[in-house]
Every structure is written in structure tokens, then in C-alpha cells.
Tab-separated table of C-alpha atoms in Angstrom:
chain	number	residue	atom	x	y	z
A	1	MET	CA	49.533	48.292	-56.279
A	2	ARG	CA	46.511	49.264	-53.921
A	3	ALA	CA	45.722	52.415	-51.924
A	4	LEU	CA	43.261	52.880	-49.026
A	5	VAL	CA	41.747	56.275	-48.055
A	6	ILE	CA	40.442	56.340	-44.583
A	7	ASN	CA	37.891	59.273	-44.357
A	8	CYS	CA	37.706	60.604	-40.800
A	9	THR	CA	34.833	63.025	-41.582
A	10	LEU	CA	32.182	63.164	-38.789
A	11	LYS	CA	29.463	63.145	-41.391
A	12	THR	CA	27.689	59.450	-41.880
A	13	SER	CA	26.834	58.273	-45.221
A	14	PRO	CA	25.101	59.313	-47.529
A	15	GLU	CA	25.870	62.778	-46.293
A	16	PRO	CA	28.320	64.575	-48.637
A	17	SER	CA	31.931	64.776	-47.272
A	18	ASN	CA	34.002	67.912	-48.274
A	19	THR	CA	36.960	65.706	-47.051
A	20	GLU	CA	36.215	62.918	-49.118
A	21	ALA	CA	35.643	65.065	-52.321
A	22	LEU	CA	39.262	66.364	-51.959
A	23	ALA	CA	40.566	62.795	-51.271
A	24	ARG	CA	38.926	61.889	-54.424
A	25	VAL	CA	41.113	64.181	-56.371
A	26	VAL	CA	44.280	62.377	-55.005
A	27	ALA	CA	42.530	59.018	-55.752
A	28	GLN	CA	41.791	59.710	-59.199
A	29	GLN	CA	45.512	60.532	-59.707
A	30	LEU	CA	46.598	57.407	-58.056
A	31	GLU	CA	44.105	55.454	-60.474
A	32	ALA	CA	45.655	57.093	-63.417
A	33	TYR	CA	48.987	55.326	-62.268
A	34	GLY	CA	47.061	52.129	-62.185
A	35	VAL	CA	46.559	51.888	-58.458
A	36	ARG	CA	43.358	50.429	-57.217
A	37	THR	CA	42.017	52.626	-54.674
A	38	ASP	CA	39.323	51.901	-51.881
A	39	PHE	CA	37.682	54.193	-49.501
A	40	VAL	CA	36.538	53.622	-45.891
A	41	ARG	CA	34.232	56.297	-44.114
A	42	ALA	CA	35.239	55.597	-40.505
A	43	VAL	CA	32.268	57.044	-38.906
A	44	ASP	CA	29.904	54.556	-40.722
A	45	LEU	CA	31.829	51.648	-39.062
A	46	ASP	CA	31.571	50.430	-35.328
A	47	ILE	CA	35.325	50.978	-34.563
A	48	LYS	CA	35.668	50.416	-30.858
A	49	PRO	CA	38.136	52.474	-28.855
A	50	GLY	CA	41.371	50.998	-27.946
A	51	VAL	CA	44.894	50.263	-28.958
A	52	THR	CA	44.504	46.600	-30.179
A	53	THR	CA	43.954	45.267	-33.523
A	54	ASP	CA	40.767	43.410	-32.307
A	55	ALA	CA	38.626	44.826	-29.702
A	56	GLY	CA	36.199	41.756	-29.517
A	57	PRO	CA	32.710	41.115	-30.899
A	58	GLY	CA	31.105	43.761	-32.951
A	59	ASP	CA	34.365	45.728	-33.592
A	60	ALA	CA	34.828	46.872	-37.281
A	61	TRP	CA	38.566	47.638	-37.112
A	62	PRO	CA	39.871	44.157	-37.783
A	63	ALA	CA	38.456	44.355	-41.348
A	64	VAL	CA	40.105	47.879	-41.900
A	65	HIS	CA	43.337	46.412	-40.498
A	66	GLU	CA	43.243	43.600	-43.217
A	67	GLN	CA	42.561	46.406	-45.847
A	68	LEU	CA	45.946	48.229	-44.359
A	69	LEU	CA	47.811	45.116	-44.747
A	70	ARG	CA	46.686	44.862	-48.554
A	71	SER	CA	47.583	48.494	-49.487
A	72	GLU	CA	50.884	49.798	-50.183
A	73	ILE	CA	49.618	53.243	-50.007
A	74	LEU	CA	47.318	54.929	-47.153
A	75	VAL	CA	45.716	58.395	-47.337
A	76	MET	CA	44.425	59.652	-44.061
A	77	ALA	CA	41.678	62.195	-44.797
A	78	SER	CA	40.515	64.494	-41.852
A	79	PRO	CA	38.593	67.737	-41.448
A	80	THR	CA	39.954	70.239	-39.146
A	81	TRP	CA	38.012	70.870	-35.848
A	82	LEU	CA	39.223	73.328	-33.400
A	83	GLY	CA	42.440	73.324	-35.260
A	84	ARG	CA	43.038	69.580	-34.685
A	85	PRO	CA	42.331	66.321	-36.466
A	86	SER	CA	38.933	64.890	-35.924
A	87	SER	CA	38.287	62.681	-32.985
A	88	LEU	CA	37.773	59.677	-35.504
A	89	ALA	CA	41.143	60.427	-37.032
A	90	GLN	CA	42.707	60.049	-33.355
A	91	ARG	CA	40.690	57.021	-32.946
A	92	VAL	CA	41.938	55.347	-36.213
A	93	LEU	CA	45.606	56.193	-35.160
A	94	GLU	CA	45.096	54.831	-31.619
A	95	ARG	CA	43.879	51.484	-33.500
A	96	MET	CA	46.793	51.643	-35.555
A	97	ASP	CA	49.021	51.628	-32.716
A	98	ALA	CA	48.769	48.087	-32.458
A	99	MET	CA	50.725	47.716	-35.676
A	100	LEU	CA	53.949	48.877	-33.724
A	101	SER	CA	54.203	45.356	-32.407
A	102	GLU	CA	53.062	43.559	-35.507
A	103	THR	CA	55.677	42.001	-37.896
A	104	ASP	CA	55.821	40.296	-41.211
A	105	ASP	CA	57.262	36.961	-42.011
A	106	GLN	CA	60.805	38.554	-42.287
A	107	GLY	CA	60.393	40.161	-38.710
A	108	ARG	CA	59.850	43.608	-40.273
A	109	PRO	CA	57.049	46.030	-38.808
A	110	VAL	CA	54.167	45.677	-40.922
A	111	ALA	CA	53.786	49.163	-41.788
A	112	TYR	CA	57.367	49.053	-43.387
A	113	ASN	CA	57.478	49.598	-47.102
A	114	ARG	CA	54.129	51.277	-47.219
A	115	VAL	CA	53.695	54.948	-47.764
A	116	ALA	CA	51.329	57.422	-46.194
A	117	GLY	CA	49.942	60.957	-46.802
A	118	VAL	CA	47.307	63.308	-45.477
A	119	VAL	CA	44.308	65.110	-46.874
A	120	VAL	CA	42.739	67.878	-44.841
A	121	THR	CA	39.648	70.152	-45.212
A	122	GLY	CA	38.238	72.910	-43.147
A	123	ASN	CA	37.355	76.565	-42.909
A	124	GLU	CA	39.629	77.492	-40.161
A	125	ASP	CA	43.221	77.648	-39.463
A	126	GLY	CA	45.134	74.589	-38.389
A	127	ALA	CA	45.526	72.429	-41.670
A	128	HIS	CA	49.384	72.227	-41.319
A	129	HIS	CA	48.965	71.247	-37.832
A	130	VAL	CA	46.686	68.511	-38.615
A	131	VAL	CA	49.018	67.313	-41.311
A	132	SER	CA	51.872	67.313	-38.860
A	133	GLU	CA	49.923	65.481	-36.279
A	134	ILE	CA	48.833	62.612	-38.518
A	135	ALA	CA	51.844	62.207	-40.472
A	136	GLY	CA	53.978	62.146	-37.492
A	137	ALA	CA	51.898	59.496	-36.073
A	138	LEU	CA	52.060	57.395	-39.200
A	139	GLY	CA	55.844	57.788	-39.281
A	140	ASP	CA	55.911	56.359	-35.800
A	141	ILE	CA	53.930	53.338	-36.772
A	142	GLY	CA	56.410	52.712	-39.742
A	143	TYR	CA	55.027	54.126	-42.712
A	144	THR	CA	57.352	56.122	-45.118
A	145	ILE	CA	56.024	59.840	-45.569
A	146	PRO	CA	57.389	61.073	-48.899
A	147	GLY	CA	57.998	64.741	-49.355
A	148	GLN	CA	54.923	66.920	-49.913
A	149	ALA	CA	52.602	63.974	-49.309
A	150	TRP	CA	49.675	66.227	-48.362
A	151	THR	CA	47.167	68.510	-49.521
A	152	TYR	CA	44.552	70.704	-47.831
A	153	TRP	CA	41.801	73.303	-48.464
A	154	HIS	CA	40.616	75.935	-46.128
A	155	LEU	CA	39.585	79.623	-46.476
A	156	GLY	CA	40.543	80.531	-42.647
A	157	PRO	CA	40.859	82.047	-40.396
A	158	GLY	CA	37.491	82.051	-38.975
A	159	ALA	CA	34.139	80.627	-40.266
A	160	GLY	CA	33.489	80.326	-43.873
A	161	PRO	CA	32.084	78.151	-46.684
A	162	ASP	CA	32.668	74.504	-47.154
A	163	TYR	CA	35.073	72.920	-49.971
A	164	LEU	CA	31.934	71.673	-51.971
A	165	ASP	CA	30.322	75.187	-51.667
A	166	ASP	CA	33.084	77.438	-52.955
A	167	GLU	CA	35.494	76.892	-55.820
A	168	ARG	CA	38.025	79.388	-54.439
A	169	GLY	CA	41.404	77.658	-53.701
A	170	HIS	CA	40.325	74.346	-55.611
A	171	ASP	CA	43.168	74.876	-58.299
A	172	TRP	CA	45.817	74.850	-55.727
A	173	ALA	CA	44.599	72.098	-53.543
A	174	HIS	CA	43.826	69.934	-56.567
A	175	LYS	CA	47.398	70.557	-58.054
A	176	THR	CA	49.031	69.814	-54.710
A	177	GLY	CA	46.819	66.557	-54.491
A	178	ARG	CA	48.082	65.303	-57.667
A	179	ALA	CA	51.642	66.134	-56.695
A	180	MET	CA	50.919	64.138	-53.557
A	181	ALA	CA	49.445	61.272	-55.503
A	182	ALA	CA	52.678	61.266	-57.782
A	183	ASN	CA	54.988	61.165	-54.847
A	184	LEU	CA	53.118	58.468	-53.042
A	185	HIS	CA	53.102	56.353	-56.089
A	186	GLY	CA	56.800	57.007	-56.805
A	187	VAL	CA	58.081	56.151	-53.443
A	188	ALA	CA	55.846	53.209	-53.133
A	189	LYS	CA	57.546	51.919	-56.445
A	190	ALA	CA	60.998	52.463	-55.098
A	191	LEU	CA	60.364	50.426	-51.897
A	192	GLN	CA	59.157	47.599	-54.068
A	193	VAL	CA	62.538	47.629	-55.644
A	194	THR	CA	64.575	48.349	-52.653
A	195	PRO	CA	62.444	47.434	-49.663
A	196	LEU	CA	63.470	48.442	-45.971
A	197	GLN	CA	64.888	45.452	-44.184
A	198	THR	CA	64.500	44.161	-40.519
A	199	PRO	CA	65.719	46.892	-38.191
A	200	PRO	CA	68.996	45.839	-36.408
A	201	ASP	CA	69.090	44.819	-32.892
């Protein structure tokens, strides 16, 4: 089984990413179940705007799309900015919109029988809103969203330290992240045994 973490931080590599640091807690637990986990930092790639799978020469999205199709588990990770997902998270979801019209060899939407969850960091209110926006979009695309398939960290409301600069709240965020990984893995295994079928006409 494979998992893909798409980190939608606004920080380019090699700058440390708070969002990636928390996402790696989830990845570590997935790997304990034998899941191979890959990371993509969207800001490092030239992902063109649009709602197609391939936006033409220079577009980095087709390679990410291929990784999505190789992965049974998706973790979308975003910082909170102004109480909302990052602009890169929105761009990734807009590119994933094309998956709504893509089907497998049995006529099922390509996101069927894949699970997804959300990781959020930030030092302001809005984490639950970010979770709901991203999880709702992924559900629209066809992903199965297990119960409590999310974790977040913030010390809001208002400005404050970053995740990597303050140990407060880590125990809760990490415990929730491990539960998230367990639920993602458990439902992904269940879907392998009893997959969703082609939607009726």
C-alpha cells in the first residue's frame, strides 16, 4: 500500500515547514503499518492554474497526478492563512477537479477506493474550517474520508509561535495524527476487500 502526502506550505525547500513536520507524524505511523509514504511539496513545483490533468508544456501536475493514481492513501497538508487553506491547497484541489471525469477500467471514478485525510497547522483560529473545506472537496472528487481522519496544531486565536518553535499541544496533535493514520489505513484495507463499485446510472 502507498500513501502520498501533498504539503501545501507556502515555504519553498529547504526552508523548514511546520506543516510537513506534523504530517511526518502521520507518515511515520502509516509506515509502521507497512505503507510506503511519499511527500510532495507543491510550492517547489510549477503547478499551472486550471482544472485539467495536463495544462501543457512545463506543467508539473501530470507527475503528481500519476502519484495520486499509484496511492491508496492521500494526506493533504495545509497551513492556515486568514482562517482558510493556503492558496496552494486550493490550486491542488482545482487540478484534482479533473479526476471527477476520469474513470478506471471498470468505469469507476479514479478516486474511488482511495482514502484521504487532512493535516493543518497555524497559529490562528480556523483549523476546523480548513479541515472541512479540504475534506469536503476530496469527498466530492470521490475519496472516502474516514472518521477523524485529520489532525491539527495551533495556539490561536491570534498570532503566536510556530509548531516547530513550541512544544505545547504536540502530544494531542501527535496522538490525533496517529489515530488519523490508523483510520486511513484501516478503511483503505477494508476497501481493498470490499471495493466500491461503478455508480448506477
